[in-house]
mmCIF file of C-alpha atoms in Angstrom:
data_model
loop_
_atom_site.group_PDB
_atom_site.id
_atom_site.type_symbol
_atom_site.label_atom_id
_atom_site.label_comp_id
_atom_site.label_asym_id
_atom_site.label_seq_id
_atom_site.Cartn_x
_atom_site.Cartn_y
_atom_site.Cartn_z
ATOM 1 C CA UNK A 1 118.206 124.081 107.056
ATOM 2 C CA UNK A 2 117.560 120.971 104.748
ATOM 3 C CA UNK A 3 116.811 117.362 106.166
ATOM 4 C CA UNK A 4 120.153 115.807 106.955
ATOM 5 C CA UNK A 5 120.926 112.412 105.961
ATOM 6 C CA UNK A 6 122.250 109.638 108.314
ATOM 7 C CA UNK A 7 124.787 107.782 106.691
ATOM 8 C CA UNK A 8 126.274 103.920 107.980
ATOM 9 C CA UNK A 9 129.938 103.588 106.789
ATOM 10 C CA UNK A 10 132.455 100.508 107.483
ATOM 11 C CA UNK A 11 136.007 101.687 108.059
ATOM 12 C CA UNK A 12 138.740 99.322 107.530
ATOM 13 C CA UNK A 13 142.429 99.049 107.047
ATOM 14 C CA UNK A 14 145.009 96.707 106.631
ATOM 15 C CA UNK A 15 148.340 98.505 106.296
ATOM 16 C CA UNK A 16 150.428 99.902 108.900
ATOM 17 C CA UNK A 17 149.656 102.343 110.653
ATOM 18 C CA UNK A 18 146.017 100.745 110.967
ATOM 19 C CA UNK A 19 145.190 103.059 113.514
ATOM 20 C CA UNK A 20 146.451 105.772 112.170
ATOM 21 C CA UNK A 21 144.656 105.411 108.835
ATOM 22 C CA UNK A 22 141.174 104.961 110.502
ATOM 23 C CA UNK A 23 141.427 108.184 112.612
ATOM 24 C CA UNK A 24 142.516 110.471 109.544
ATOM 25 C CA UNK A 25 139.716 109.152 107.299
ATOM 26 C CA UNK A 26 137.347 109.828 109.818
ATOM 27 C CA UNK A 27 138.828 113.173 110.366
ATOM 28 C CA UNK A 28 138.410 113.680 106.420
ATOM 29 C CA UNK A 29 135.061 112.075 106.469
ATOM 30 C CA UNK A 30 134.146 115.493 109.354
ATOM 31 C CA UNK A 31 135.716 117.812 107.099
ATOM 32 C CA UNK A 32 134.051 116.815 103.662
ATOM 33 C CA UNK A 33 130.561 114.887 104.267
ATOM 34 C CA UNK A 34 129.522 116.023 107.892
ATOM 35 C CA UNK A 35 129.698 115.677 111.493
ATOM 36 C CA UNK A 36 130.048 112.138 112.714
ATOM 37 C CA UNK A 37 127.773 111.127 115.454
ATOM 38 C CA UNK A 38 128.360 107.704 116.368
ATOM 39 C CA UNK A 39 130.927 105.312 116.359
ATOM 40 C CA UNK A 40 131.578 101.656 117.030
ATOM 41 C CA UNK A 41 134.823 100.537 118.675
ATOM 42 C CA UNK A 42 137.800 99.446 116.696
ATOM 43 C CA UNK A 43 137.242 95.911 115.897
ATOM 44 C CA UNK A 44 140.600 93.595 114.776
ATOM 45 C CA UNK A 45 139.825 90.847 112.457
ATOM 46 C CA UNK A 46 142.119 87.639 111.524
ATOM 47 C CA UNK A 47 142.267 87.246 108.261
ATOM 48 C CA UNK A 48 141.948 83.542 106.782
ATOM 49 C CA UNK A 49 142.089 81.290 103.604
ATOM 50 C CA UNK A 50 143.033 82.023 100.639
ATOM 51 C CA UNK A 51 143.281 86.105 100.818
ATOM 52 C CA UNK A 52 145.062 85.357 104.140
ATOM 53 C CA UNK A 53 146.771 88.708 104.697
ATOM 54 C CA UNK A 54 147.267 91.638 107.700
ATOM 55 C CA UNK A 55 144.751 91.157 110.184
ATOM 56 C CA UNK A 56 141.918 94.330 109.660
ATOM 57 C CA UNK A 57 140.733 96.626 112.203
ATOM 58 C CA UNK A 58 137.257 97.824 111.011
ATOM 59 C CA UNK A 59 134.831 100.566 112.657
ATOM 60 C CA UNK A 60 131.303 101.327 111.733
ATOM 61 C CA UNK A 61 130.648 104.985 112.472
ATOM 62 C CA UNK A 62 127.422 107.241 111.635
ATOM 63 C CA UNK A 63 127.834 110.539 109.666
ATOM 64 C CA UNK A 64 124.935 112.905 109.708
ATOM 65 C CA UNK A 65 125.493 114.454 106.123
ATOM 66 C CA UNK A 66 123.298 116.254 104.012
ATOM 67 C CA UNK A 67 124.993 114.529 100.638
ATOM 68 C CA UNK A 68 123.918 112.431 98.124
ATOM 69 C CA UNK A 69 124.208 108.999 98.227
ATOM 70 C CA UNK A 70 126.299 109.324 95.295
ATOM 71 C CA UNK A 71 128.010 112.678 96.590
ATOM 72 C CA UNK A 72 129.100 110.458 100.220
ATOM 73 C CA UNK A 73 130.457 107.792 97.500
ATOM 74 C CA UNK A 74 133.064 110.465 95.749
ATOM 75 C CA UNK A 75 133.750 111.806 98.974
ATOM 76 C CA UNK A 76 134.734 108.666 100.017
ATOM 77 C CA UNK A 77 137.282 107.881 96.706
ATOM 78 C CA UNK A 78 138.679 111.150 97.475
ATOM 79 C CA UNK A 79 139.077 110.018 100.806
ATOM 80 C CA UNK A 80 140.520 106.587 99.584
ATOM 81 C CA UNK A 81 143.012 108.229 96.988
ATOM 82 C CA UNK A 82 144.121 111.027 99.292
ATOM 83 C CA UNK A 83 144.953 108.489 102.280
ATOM 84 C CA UNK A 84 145.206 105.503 100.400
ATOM 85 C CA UNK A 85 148.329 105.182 99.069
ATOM 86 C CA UNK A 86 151.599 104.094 99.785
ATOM 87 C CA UNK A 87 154.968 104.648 97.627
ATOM 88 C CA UNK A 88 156.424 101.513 96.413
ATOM 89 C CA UNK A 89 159.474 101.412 93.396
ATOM 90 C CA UNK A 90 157.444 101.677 91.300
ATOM 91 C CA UNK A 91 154.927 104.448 92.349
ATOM 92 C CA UNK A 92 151.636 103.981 94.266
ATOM 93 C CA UNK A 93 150.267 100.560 95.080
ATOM 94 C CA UNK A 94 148.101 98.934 97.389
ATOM 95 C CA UNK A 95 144.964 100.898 99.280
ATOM 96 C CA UNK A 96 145.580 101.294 102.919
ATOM 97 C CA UNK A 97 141.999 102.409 103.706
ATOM 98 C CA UNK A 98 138.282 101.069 102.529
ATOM 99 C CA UNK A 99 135.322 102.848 103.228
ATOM 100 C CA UNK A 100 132.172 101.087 102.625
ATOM 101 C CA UNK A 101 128.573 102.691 102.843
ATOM 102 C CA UNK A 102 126.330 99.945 104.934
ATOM 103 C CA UNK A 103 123.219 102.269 104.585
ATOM 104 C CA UNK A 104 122.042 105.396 103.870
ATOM 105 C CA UNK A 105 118.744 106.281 106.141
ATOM 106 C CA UNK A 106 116.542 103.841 104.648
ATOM 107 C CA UNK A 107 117.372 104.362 101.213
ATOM 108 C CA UNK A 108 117.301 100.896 98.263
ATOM 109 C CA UNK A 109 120.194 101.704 95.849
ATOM 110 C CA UNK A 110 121.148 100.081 92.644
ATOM 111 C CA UNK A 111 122.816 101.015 89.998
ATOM 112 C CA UNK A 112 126.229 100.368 88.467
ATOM 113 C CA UNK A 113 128.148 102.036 90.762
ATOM 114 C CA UNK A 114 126.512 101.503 94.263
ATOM 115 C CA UNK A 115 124.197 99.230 96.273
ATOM 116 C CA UNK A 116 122.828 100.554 99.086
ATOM 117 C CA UNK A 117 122.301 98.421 102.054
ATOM 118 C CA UNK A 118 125.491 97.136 101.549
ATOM 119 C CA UNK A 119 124.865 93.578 100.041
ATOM 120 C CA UNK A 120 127.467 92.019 102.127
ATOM 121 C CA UNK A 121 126.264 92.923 105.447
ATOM 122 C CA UNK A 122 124.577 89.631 106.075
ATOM 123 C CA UNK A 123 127.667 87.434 105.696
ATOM 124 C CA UNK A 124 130.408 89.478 107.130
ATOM 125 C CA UNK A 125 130.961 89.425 110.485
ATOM 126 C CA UNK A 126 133.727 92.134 110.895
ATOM 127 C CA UNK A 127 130.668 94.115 109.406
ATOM 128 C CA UNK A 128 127.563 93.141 111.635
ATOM 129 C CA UNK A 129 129.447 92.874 115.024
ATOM 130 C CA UNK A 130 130.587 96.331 115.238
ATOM 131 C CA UNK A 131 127.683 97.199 114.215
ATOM 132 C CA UNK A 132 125.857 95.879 116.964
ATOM 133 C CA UNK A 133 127.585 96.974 119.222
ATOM 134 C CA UNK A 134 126.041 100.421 118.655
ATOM 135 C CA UNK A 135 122.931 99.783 116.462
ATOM 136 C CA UNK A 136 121.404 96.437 117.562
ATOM 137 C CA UNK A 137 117.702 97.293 117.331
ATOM 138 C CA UNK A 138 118.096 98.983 114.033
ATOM 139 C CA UNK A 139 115.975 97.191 110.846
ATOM 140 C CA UNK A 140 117.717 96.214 108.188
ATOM 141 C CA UNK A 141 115.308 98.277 105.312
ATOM 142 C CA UNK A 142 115.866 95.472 103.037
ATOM 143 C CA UNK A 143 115.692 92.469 104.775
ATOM 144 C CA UNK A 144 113.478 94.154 107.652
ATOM 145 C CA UNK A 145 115.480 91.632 110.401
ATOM 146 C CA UNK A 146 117.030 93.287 113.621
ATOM 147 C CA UNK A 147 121.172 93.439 112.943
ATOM 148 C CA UNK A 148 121.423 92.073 116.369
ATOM 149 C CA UNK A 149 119.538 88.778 115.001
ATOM 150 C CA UNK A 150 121.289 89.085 111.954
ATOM 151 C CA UNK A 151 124.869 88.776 113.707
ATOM 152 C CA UNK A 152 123.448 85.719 115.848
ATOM 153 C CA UNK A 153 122.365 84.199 112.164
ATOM 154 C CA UNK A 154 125.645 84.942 110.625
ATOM 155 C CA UNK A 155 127.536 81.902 108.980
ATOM 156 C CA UNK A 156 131.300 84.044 109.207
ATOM 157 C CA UNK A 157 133.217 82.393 111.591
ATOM 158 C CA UNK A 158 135.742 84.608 111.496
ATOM 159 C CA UNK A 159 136.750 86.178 114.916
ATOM 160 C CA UNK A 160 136.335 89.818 115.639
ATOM 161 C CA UNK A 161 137.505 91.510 118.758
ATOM 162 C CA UNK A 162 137.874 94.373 120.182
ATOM 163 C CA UNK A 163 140.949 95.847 119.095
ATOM 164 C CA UNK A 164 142.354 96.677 122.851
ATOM 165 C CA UNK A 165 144.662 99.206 122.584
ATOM 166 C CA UNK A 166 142.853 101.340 120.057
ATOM 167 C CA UNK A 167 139.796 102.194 122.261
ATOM 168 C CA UNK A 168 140.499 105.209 123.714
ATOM 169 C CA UNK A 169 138.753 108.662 122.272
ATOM 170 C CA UNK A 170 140.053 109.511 119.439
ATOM 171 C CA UNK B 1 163.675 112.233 109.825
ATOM 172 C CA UNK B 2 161.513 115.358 109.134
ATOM 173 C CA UNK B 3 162.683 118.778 110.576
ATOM 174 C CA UNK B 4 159.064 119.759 111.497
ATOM 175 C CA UNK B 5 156.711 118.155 114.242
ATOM 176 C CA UNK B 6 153.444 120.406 113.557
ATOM 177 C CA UNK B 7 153.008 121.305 110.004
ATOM 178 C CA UNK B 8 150.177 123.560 108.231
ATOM 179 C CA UNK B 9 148.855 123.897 104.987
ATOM 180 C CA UNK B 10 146.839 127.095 104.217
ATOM 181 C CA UNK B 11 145.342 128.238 101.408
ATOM 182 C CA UNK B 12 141.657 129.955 100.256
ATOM 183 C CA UNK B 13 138.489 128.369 100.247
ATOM 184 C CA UNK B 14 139.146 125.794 97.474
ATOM 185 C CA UNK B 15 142.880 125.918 97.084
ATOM 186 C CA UNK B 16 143.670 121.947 98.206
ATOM 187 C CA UNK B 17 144.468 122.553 101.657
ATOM 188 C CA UNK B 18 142.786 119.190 102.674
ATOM 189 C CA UNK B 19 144.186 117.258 100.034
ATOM 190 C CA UNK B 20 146.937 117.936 100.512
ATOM 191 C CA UNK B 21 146.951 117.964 104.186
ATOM 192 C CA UNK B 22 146.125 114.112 103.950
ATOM 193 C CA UNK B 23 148.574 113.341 101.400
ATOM 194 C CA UNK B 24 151.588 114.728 103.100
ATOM 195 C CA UNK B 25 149.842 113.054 106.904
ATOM 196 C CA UNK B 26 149.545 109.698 104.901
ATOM 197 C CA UNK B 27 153.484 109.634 103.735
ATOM 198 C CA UNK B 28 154.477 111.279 106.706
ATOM 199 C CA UNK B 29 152.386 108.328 109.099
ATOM 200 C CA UNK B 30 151.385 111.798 111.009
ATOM 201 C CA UNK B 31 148.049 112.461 112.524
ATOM 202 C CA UNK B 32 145.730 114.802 109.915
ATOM 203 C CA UNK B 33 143.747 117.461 111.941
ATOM 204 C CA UNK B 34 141.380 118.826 110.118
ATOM 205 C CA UNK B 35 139.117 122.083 110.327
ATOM 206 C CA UNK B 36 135.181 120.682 111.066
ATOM 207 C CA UNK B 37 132.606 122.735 110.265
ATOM 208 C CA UNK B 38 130.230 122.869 112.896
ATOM 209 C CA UNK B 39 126.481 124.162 112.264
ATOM 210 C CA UNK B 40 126.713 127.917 112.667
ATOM 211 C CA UNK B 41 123.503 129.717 113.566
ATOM 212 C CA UNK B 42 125.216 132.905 112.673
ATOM 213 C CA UNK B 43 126.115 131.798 109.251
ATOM 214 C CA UNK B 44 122.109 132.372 107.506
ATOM 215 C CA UNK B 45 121.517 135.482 109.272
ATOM 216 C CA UNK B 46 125.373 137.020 108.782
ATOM 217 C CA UNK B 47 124.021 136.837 104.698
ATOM 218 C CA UNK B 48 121.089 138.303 105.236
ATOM 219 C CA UNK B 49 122.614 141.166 107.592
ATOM 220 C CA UNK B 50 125.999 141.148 107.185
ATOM 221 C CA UNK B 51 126.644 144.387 109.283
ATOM 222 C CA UNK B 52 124.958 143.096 112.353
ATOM 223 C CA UNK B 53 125.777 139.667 112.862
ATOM 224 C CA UNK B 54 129.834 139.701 111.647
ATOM 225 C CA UNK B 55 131.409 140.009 114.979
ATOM 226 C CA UNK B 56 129.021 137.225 116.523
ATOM 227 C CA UNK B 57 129.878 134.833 113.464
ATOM 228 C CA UNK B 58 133.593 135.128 114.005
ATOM 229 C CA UNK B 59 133.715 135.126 117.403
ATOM 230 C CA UNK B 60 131.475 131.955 117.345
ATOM 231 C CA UNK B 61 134.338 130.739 114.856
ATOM 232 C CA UNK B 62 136.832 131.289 116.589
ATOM 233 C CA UNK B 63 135.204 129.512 119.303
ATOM 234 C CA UNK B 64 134.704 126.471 117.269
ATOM 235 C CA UNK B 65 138.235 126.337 116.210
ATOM 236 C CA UNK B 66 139.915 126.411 119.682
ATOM 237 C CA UNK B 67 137.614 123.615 121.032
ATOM 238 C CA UNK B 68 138.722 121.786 118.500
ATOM 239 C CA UNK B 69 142.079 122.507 118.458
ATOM 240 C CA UNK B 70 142.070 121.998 122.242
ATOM 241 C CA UNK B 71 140.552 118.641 121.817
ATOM 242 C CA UNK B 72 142.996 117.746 118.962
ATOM 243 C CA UNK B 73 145.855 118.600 120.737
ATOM 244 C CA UNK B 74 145.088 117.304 124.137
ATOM 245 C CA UNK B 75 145.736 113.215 122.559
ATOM 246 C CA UNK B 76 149.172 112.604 124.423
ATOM 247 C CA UNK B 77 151.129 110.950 121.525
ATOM 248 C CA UNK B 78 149.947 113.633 119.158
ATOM 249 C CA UNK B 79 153.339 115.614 119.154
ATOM 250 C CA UNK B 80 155.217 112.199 118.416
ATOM 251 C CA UNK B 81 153.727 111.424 115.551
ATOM 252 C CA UNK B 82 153.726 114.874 114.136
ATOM 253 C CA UNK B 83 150.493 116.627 112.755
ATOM 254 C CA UNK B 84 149.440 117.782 109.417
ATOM 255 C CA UNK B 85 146.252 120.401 109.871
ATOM 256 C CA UNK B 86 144.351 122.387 107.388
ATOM 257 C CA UNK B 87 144.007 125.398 109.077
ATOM 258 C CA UNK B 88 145.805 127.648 111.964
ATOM 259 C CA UNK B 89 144.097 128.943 114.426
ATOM 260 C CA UNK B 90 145.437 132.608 113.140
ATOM 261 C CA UNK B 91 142.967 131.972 110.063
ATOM 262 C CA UNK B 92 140.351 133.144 113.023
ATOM 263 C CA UNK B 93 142.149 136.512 113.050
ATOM 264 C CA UNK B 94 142.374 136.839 109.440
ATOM 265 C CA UNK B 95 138.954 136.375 108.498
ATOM 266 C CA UNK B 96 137.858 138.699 111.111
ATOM 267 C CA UNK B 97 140.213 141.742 109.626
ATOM 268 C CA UNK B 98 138.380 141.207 106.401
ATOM 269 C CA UNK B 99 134.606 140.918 108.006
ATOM 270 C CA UNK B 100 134.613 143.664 110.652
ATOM 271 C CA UNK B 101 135.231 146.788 110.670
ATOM 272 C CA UNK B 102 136.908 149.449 113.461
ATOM 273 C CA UNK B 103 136.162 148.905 116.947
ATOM 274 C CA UNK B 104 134.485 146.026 116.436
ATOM 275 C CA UNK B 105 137.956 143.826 114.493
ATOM 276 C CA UNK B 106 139.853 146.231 117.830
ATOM 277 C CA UNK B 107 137.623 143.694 120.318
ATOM 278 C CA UNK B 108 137.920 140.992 118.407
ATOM 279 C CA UNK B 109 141.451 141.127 117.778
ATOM 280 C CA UNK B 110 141.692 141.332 122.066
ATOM 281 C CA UNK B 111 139.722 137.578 122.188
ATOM 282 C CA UNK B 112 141.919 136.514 119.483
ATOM 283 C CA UNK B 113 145.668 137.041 120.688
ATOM 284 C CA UNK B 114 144.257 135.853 124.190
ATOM 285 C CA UNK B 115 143.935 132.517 123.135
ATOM 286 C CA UNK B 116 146.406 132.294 120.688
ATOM 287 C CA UNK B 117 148.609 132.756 123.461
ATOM 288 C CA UNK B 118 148.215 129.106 124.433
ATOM 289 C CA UNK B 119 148.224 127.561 121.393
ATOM 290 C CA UNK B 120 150.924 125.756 119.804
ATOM 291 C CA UNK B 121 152.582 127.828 117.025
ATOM 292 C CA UNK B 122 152.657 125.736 113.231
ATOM 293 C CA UNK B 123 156.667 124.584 112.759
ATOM 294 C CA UNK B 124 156.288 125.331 108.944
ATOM 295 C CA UNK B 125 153.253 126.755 107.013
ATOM 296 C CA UNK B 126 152.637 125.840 103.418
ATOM 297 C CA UNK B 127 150.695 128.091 101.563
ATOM 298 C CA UNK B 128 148.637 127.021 98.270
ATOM 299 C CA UNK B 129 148.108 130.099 96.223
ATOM 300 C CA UNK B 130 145.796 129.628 93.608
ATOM 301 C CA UNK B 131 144.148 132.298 90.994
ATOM 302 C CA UNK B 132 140.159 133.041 91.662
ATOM 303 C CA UNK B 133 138.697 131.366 88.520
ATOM 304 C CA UNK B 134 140.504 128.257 89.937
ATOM 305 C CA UNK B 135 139.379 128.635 93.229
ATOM 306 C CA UNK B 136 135.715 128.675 91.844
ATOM 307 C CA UNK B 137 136.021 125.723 89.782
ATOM 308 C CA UNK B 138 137.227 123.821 93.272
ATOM 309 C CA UNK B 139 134.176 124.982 94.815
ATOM 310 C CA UNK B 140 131.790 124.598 91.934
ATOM 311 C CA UNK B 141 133.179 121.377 92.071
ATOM 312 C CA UNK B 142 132.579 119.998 95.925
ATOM 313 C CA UNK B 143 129.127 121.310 95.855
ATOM 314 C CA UNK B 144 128.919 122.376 99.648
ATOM 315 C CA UNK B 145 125.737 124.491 99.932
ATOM 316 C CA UNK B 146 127.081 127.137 102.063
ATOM 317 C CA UNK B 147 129.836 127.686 99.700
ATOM 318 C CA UNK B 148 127.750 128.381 96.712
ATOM 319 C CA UNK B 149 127.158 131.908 96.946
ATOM 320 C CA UNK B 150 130.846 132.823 97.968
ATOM 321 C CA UNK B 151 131.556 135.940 95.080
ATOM 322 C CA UNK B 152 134.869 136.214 92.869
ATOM 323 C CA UNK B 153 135.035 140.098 95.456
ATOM 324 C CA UNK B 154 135.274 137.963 98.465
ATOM 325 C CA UNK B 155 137.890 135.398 97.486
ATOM 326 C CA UNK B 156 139.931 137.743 96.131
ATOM 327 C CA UNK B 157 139.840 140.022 98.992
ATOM 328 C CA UNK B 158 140.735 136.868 101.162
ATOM 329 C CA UNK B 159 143.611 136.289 98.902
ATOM 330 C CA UNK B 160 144.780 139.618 99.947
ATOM 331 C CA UNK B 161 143.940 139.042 103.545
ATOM 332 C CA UNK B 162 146.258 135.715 103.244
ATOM 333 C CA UNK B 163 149.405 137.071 102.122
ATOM 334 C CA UNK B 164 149.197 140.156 103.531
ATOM 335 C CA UNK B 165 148.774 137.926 106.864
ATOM 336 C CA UNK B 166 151.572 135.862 106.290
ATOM 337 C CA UNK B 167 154.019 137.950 104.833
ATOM 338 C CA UNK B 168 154.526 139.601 108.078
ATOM 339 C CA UNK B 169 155.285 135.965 109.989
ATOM 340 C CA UNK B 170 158.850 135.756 111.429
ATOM 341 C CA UNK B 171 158.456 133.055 113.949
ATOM 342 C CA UNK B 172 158.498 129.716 111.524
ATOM 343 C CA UNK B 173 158.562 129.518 107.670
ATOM 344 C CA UNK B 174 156.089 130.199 105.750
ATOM 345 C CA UNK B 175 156.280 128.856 101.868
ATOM 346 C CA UNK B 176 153.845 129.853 98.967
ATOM 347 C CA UNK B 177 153.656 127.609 96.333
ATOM 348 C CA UNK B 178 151.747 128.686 93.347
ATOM 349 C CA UNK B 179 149.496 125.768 92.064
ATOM 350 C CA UNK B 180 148.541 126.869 88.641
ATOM 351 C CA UNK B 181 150.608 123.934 87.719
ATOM 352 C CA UNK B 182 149.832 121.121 90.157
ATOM 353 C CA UNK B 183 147.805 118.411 90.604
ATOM 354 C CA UNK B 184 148.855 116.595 93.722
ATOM 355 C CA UNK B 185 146.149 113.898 93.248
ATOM 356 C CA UNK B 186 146.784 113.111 89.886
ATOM 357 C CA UNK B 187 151.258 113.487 89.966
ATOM 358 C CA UNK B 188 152.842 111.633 92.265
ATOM 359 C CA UNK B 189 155.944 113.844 91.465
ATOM 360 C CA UNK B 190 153.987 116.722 93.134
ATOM 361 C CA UNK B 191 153.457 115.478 96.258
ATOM 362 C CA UNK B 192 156.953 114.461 96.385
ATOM 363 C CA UNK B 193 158.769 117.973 95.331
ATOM 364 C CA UNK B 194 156.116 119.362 98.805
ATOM 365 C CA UNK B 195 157.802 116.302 100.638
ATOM 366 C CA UNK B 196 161.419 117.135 100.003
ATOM 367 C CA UNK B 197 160.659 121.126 100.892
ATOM 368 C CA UNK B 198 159.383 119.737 104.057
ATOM 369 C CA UNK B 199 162.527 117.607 104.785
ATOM 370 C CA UNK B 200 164.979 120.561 104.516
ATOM 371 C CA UNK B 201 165.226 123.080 106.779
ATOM 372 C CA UNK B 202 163.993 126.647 106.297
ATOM 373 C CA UNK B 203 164.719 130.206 107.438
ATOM 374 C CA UNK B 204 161.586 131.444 109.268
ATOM 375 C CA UNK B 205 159.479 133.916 107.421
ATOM 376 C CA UNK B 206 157.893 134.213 103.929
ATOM 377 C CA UNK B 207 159.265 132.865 101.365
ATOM 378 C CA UNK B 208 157.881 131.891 97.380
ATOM 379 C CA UNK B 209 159.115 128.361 96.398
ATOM 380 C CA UNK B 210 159.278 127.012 92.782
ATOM 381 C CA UNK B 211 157.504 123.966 91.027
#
């Protein structure tokens, strides 16, 4: 058997049923890219300023996959499409589910349609405290700082917390 | 409100079963339970002796799929929210038929109606038919290693295997839709002619629909 990949993903929805749309995507996420081995609790986030909208739940969660890079990334716009839509009058509309990739072993990515570590990951704080909660010791390969000292340096002052009733098995 | 609580889509390897499965789950707000495909020590050495290592390959499957169906099905507001799955546990029974032979399917086929016992029947299965060349192009397509050296023989026998399989279902309804014609992802009118058969009540059994 080939070396499998461990892939860092950011789950996050906006849309009723939050929950609901986390939990299939991950199921999708089993059936198409591989077996997920780690996940963070469900983490709800107020929105604020200007793109004040829904409040997000977000969940990091690991996916031991032996795809590409940019195999996990069409994977995960299948994903998006298939769950992502609602009906409106006029047709589909708004996305109900984002899946980011945070990291992908310790893979640098650029090109014009992904950047691996996620460049984001610094400044986002529904990002870094989820995943601290399960991967505090790991170095970022970029910046090569621990994610639980880049969460204390993060200038977000957003608040995340734990989403209560969502954090039973799902 | 919809008629059915625990609905299936079936269909060959390639056919759209999960797509499909997540579009109807998505409209639907219903939970999407989806075959996983464990690591299978069986799988390498079933290719390289087929005759010898069938019956512990789909016994191991049909392990896998009733832990996770167990699992699945043990979340207490599953049955309110209604399911959409890619797969019924049946598919276990199915494969088998068309991988062993004699005594061997006869011991088998013991395991297999002991657990199905306890498992939920589907409330409606729909079934995506699709011809082999299509089938390939799906698979070509998703690029899963252990799918590549799947032959044209094989899917068509498990065509075969399907219908034959569900034509003789008389417990819930059981509609084959021919997809030569469809593209749920890209038609929005697809998904919602599947939506309006699954709104309407059906006569158990197995029955073609039109598109």
């Amino acid at each position: 058997m080939d070396q499998k990949s461990r892939a860092i993903l950011l789950l996050g929805s906006n849309l009723e049923p939050r929950l609901s749309f986390l939990r299939n995507a991950e199921s999708m996420m089993e059936q198409m890219a591989g077996r997920i081995i780690g996940t963070s609790s469900v983490y709800e986030t107020e929105s604020w300023g200007f793109y004040a909208g829904d409040p997000f739940l977000n969940r990091v969660i690991i996916v031991e996959t032996s795809l590409s890079p940019l195999a996990m990334l069409r994977v995960i716009h299948h994903i998006e499409d298939t769950l992502g839509r609602k009906r409106n009058i006029q047709g589909y509309e708004s996305r109900t589910i984002d899946i980011d990739i945070l990291f992908f072993d310790n893979l640098h990515v650029v090109n014009n349609q992904l950047i691996i570590p996620h460049p984001k990951i610094p400044v986002r704080k529904f990002v870094l405290v989820p995943l601290c909660e399960i991967l505090p010791d790991m170095l970022h390969p970029v910046l090569n700082i621990k994610i639980s000292e880049l969460e204390l340096s993060c200038p977000d002052t957003a608040a995340v917390e734990i989403f209560k009733s969502a954090n039973t098995p799902v | 409100m919809f008629p059915y609580r625990y609905i299936v889509i079936e269909g060959n390897i390639g056919a759209g079963k999960t797509t499909l499965a997540g579009l109807v789950a998505a409209r639907l707000n219903a939970r999407l339970v989806l075959e996983r495909f464990e690591d299978n020590s069986f799988l390498p050495k079933f290719y390289r002796e087929p005759d010898r290592y069938a019956f512990p390959l789909e016994m191991s499957f049909l392990s896998d799929r009733y832990q996770q169906m167990i699992q699945e099905f043990n979340s207490p507001d599953l049955f309110q929210t209604g399911i959409v799955s890619d797969y019924f546990i049946d598919k276990s029974l199915l494969f088998a038929r068309n991988n062993l032979a004699g005594a061997e399917f006869g011991l088998f086929s013991r395991f297999f109606h002991i657990i199905a016992g306890i498992m939920p029947a589907p409330d409606i299965l729909v079934y995506l038919h699709a011809e082999v060349p299509r089938l390939r192009s799906q698979i070509m397509k998703r690029g899963r290693d252990f799918e590549k050296d799947i032959s044209d023989e094989y899917l068509t026998a498990l065509q075969k295997a399907y219908l034959e399989y569900l034509k003789r279902i008389n417990s819930y309804p059981v509609l084959v839709m021919d997809t030569r014609h469809i593209d749920f992802l890209s038609s929005s009118d697809h998904i919602e002619m599947v939506l309006d058969l699954l709104g309407k009540k059906h006569q158990e059994g197995f029955r073609f629909v039109s598109n």
